[in-house]
Coordinates of C-alpha atoms in Angstrom, one line a residue:
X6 CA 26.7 68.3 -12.4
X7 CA 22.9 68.1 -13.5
X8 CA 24.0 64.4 -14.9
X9 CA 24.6 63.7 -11.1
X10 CA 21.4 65.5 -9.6
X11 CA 19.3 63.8 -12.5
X12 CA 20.9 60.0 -11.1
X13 CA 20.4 61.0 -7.4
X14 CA 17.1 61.6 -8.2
X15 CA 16.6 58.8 -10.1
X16 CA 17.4 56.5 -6.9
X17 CA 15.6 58.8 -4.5
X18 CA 12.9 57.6 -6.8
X19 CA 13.4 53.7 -7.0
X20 CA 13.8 54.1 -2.8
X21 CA 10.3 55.0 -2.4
X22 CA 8.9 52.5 -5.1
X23 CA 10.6 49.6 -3.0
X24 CA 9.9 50.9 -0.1
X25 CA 5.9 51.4 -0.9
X26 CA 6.1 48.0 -2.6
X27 CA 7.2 46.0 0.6
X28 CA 4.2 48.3 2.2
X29 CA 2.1 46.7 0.2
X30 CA 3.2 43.3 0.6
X31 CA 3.4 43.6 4.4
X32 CA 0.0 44.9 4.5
X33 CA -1.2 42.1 2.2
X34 CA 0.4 39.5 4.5
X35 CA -1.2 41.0 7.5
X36 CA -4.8 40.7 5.8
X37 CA -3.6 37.0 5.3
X38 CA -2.8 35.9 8.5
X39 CA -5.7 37.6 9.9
X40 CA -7.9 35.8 7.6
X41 CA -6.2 32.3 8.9
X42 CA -7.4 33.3 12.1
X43 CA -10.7 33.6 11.4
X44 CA -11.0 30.3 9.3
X45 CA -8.9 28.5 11.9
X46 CA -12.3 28.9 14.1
X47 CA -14.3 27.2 12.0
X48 CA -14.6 22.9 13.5
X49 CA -12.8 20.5 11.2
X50 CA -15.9 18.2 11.2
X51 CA -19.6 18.7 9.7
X52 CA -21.3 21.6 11.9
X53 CA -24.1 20.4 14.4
X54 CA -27.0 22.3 12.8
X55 CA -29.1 21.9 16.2
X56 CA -25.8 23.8 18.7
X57 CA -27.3 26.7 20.4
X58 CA -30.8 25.6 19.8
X59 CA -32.9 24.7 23.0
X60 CA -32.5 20.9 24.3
X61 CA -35.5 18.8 24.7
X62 CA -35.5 19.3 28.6
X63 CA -35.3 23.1 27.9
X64 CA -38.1 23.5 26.2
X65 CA -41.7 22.7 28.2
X66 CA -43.1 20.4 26.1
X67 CA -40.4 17.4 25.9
X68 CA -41.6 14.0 24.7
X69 CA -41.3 11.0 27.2
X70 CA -41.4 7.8 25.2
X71 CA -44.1 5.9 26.7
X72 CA -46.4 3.0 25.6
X73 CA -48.2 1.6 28.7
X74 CA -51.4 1.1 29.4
X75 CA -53.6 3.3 31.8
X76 CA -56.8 3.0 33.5
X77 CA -59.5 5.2 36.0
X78 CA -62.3 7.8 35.5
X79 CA -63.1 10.2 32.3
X80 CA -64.1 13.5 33.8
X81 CA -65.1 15.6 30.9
X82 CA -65.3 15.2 27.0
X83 CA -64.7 17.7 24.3
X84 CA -65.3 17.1 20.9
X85 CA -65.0 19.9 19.9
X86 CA -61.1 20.6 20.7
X87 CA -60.8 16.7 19.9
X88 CA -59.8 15.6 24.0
X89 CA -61.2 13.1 26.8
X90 CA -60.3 14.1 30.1
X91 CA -59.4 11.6 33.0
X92 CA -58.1 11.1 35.9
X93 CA -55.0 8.5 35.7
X94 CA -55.3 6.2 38.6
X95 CA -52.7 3.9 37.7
X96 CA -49.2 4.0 38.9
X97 CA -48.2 4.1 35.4
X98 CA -47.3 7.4 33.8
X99 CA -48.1 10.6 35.0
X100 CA -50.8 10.1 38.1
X101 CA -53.9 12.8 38.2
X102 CA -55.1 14.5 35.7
X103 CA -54.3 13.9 32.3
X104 CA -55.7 14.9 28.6
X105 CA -55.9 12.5 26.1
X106 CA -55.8 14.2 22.1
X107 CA -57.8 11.9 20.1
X108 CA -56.7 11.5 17.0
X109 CA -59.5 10.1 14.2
X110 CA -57.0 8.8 12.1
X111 CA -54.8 6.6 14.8
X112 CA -56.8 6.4 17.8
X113 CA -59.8 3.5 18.5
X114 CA -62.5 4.3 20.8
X115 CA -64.0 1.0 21.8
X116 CA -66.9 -0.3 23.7
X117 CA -65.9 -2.6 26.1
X118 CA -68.9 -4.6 26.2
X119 CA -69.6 -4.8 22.4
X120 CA -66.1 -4.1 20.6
X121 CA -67.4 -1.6 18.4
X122 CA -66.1 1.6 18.0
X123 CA -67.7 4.9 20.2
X124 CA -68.0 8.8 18.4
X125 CA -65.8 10.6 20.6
X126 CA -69.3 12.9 21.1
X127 CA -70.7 9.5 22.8
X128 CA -68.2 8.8 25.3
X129 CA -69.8 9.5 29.0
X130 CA -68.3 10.2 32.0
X131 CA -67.4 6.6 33.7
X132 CA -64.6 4.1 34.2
X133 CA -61.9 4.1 30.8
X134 CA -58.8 1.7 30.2
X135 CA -56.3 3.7 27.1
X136 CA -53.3 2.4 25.9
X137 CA -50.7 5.4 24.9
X138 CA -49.0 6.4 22.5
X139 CA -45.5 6.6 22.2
X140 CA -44.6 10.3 23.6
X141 CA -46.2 12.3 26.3
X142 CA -46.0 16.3 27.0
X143 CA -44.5 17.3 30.2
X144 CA -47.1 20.4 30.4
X145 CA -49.6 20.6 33.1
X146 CA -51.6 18.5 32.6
X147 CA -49.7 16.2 30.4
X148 CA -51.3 15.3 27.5
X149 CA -51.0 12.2 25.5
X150 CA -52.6 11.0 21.7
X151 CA -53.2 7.2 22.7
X152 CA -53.5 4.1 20.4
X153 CA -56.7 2.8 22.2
X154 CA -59.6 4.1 24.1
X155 CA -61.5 1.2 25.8
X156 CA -65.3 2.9 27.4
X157 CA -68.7 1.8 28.9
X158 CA -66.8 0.0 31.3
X159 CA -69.6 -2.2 32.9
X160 CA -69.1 -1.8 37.2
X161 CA -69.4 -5.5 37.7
X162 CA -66.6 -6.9 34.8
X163 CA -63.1 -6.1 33.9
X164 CA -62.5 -4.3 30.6
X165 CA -61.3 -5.9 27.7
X166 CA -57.3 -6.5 26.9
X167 CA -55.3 -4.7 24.0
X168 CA -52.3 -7.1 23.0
X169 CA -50.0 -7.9 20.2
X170 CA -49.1 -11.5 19.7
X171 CA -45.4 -11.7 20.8
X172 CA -45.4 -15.6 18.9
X173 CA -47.6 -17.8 18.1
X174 CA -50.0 -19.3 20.6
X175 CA -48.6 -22.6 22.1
X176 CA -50.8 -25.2 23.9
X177 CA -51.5 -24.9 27.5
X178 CA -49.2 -27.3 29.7
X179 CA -51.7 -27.8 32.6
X180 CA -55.4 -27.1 30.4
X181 CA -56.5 -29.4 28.0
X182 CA -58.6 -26.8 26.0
X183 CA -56.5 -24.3 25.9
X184 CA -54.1 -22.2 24.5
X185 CA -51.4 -19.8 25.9
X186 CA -51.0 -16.0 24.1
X187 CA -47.4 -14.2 25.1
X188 CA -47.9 -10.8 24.5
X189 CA -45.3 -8.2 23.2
X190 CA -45.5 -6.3 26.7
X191 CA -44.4 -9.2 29.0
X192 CA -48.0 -10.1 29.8
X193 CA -49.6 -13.9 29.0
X194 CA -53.1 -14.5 28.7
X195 CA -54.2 -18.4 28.7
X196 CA -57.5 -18.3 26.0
X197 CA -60.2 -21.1 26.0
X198 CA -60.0 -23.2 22.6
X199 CA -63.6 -22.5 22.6
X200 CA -63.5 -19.1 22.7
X201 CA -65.9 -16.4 20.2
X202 CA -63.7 -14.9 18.1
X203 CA -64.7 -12.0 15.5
X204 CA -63.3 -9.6 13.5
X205 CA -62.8 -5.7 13.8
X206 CA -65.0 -3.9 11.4
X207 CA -64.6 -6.5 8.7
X208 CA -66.8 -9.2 7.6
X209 CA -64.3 -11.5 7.3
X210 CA -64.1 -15.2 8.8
X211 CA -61.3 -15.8 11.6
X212 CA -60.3 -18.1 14.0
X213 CA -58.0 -19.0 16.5
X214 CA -55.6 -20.4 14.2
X215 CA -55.5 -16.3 12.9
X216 CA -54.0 -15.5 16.0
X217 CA -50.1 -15.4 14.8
X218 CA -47.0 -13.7 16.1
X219 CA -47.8 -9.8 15.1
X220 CA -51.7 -10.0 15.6
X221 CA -52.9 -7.0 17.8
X222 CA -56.3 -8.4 19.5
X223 CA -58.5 -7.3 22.3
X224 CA -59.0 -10.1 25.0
X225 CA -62.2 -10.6 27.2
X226 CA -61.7 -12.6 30.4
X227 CA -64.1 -14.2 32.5
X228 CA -63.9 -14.4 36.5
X229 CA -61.1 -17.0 36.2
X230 CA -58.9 -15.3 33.8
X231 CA -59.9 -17.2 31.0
X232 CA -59.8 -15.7 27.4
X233 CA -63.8 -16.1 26.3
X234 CA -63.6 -13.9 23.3
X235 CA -61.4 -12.4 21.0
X236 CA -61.5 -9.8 18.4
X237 CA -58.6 -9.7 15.8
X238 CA -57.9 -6.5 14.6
X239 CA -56.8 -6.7 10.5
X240 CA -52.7 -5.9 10.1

């Protein structure tokens, strides 16, 4: 008789050990499947580092690529905070007001009448040509960091042209002295074979012939829109 209790008890006791142990396996199963779900929400692909962060058009001060040239009337001159002031009356860019951010390193102030280079403390009030830079703030009012300031506009001439040789000059078809510059902006300026050239802050000897496809010179026309002088700037 106790022989038989002992083995009932014996089962009783391997019944719960099973039964605990497929507990444990179901339970382990569950955790799992559960952690497949959570991985299965992860993208396949690399992640995009930038998702949830602001768009350029979200955020007030989105860049509009730009590289035109502008032209109209400096109102006011800070050296201090490094900015020249003007009203934009082109039909290029953003019309109005506008700040320009002068930048020592990149950005050339130039006297239009001379070709040297103006201290951003010198620059008056008065007529200004600037060529931008490539981006441009949408805040109020835009500002800008441009490539060239041209001042001192005189009232009575035109102010000197920026350009980048798009090719080499070629001989004009209907002038017999000369030449015809294609610039990288679409534009085509006819320069006088005669014409004074000079250097930009160098002492070095150039001419004409210097004038190659990816030369960036300033152009002075006369009444007929003929090239008089040039000024090479050094690649």
């Amino acid at each position: 008789m106790k022989k038989k209790i002992v083995m009932l008890m014996l089962a009783a006791a391997l019944a719960a050990t099973a039964v605990a142990g497929c507990s444990k396996n179901n339970t382990s199963q569950e955790q799992d499947i559960a952690s497949d779900a959570q991985e299965a929400t992860m993208p396949d692909g690399a992640i995009d580092e930038a998702f949830g962060q602001p768009s350029e058009d979200e955020t007030g001060d989105a860049a509009v690529q730009n590289s035109n040239r502008i032209y109209g009337v400096i109102t006011d001159v800070s050296a201090s905070e490094q900015t020249i002031t003007v009203d934009n009356q082109s039909d290029v860019s953003s019309t109005g007001e506008m700040i320009l951010t002068i930048d020592p390193s990149n950005t050339e102030i130039i006297d239009a009448q001379t070709g040297l280079p103006v201290e951003l403390s010198e620059v008056q009030s008065g007529s200004f040509e600037a060529y931008l830079g490539d981006a441009m703030t949408m805040s109020l009012p835009p500002q800008c960091t441009p490539d060239m300031v041209i001042v001192n506009i005189a009232e009575d001439a035109a102010a000197p042209q920026y350009a980048v040789a798009a090719e080499d000059p070629a001989d004009a078809a209907d002038l017999e002295n000369a030449i015809v510059l294609k610039a990288t902006d679409g534009r085509t300026y006819v320069i006088d074979k005669d014409a004074q050239v000079t250097p930009y802050l160098t002492r070095n000897i150039v001419k004409l012939q210097d004038l190659t496809a990816g030369t960036a010179c300033l152009l002075w026309e006369d009444e007929n829109e003929i090239v008089t002088k040039v000024m090479i700037f050094a690649e």
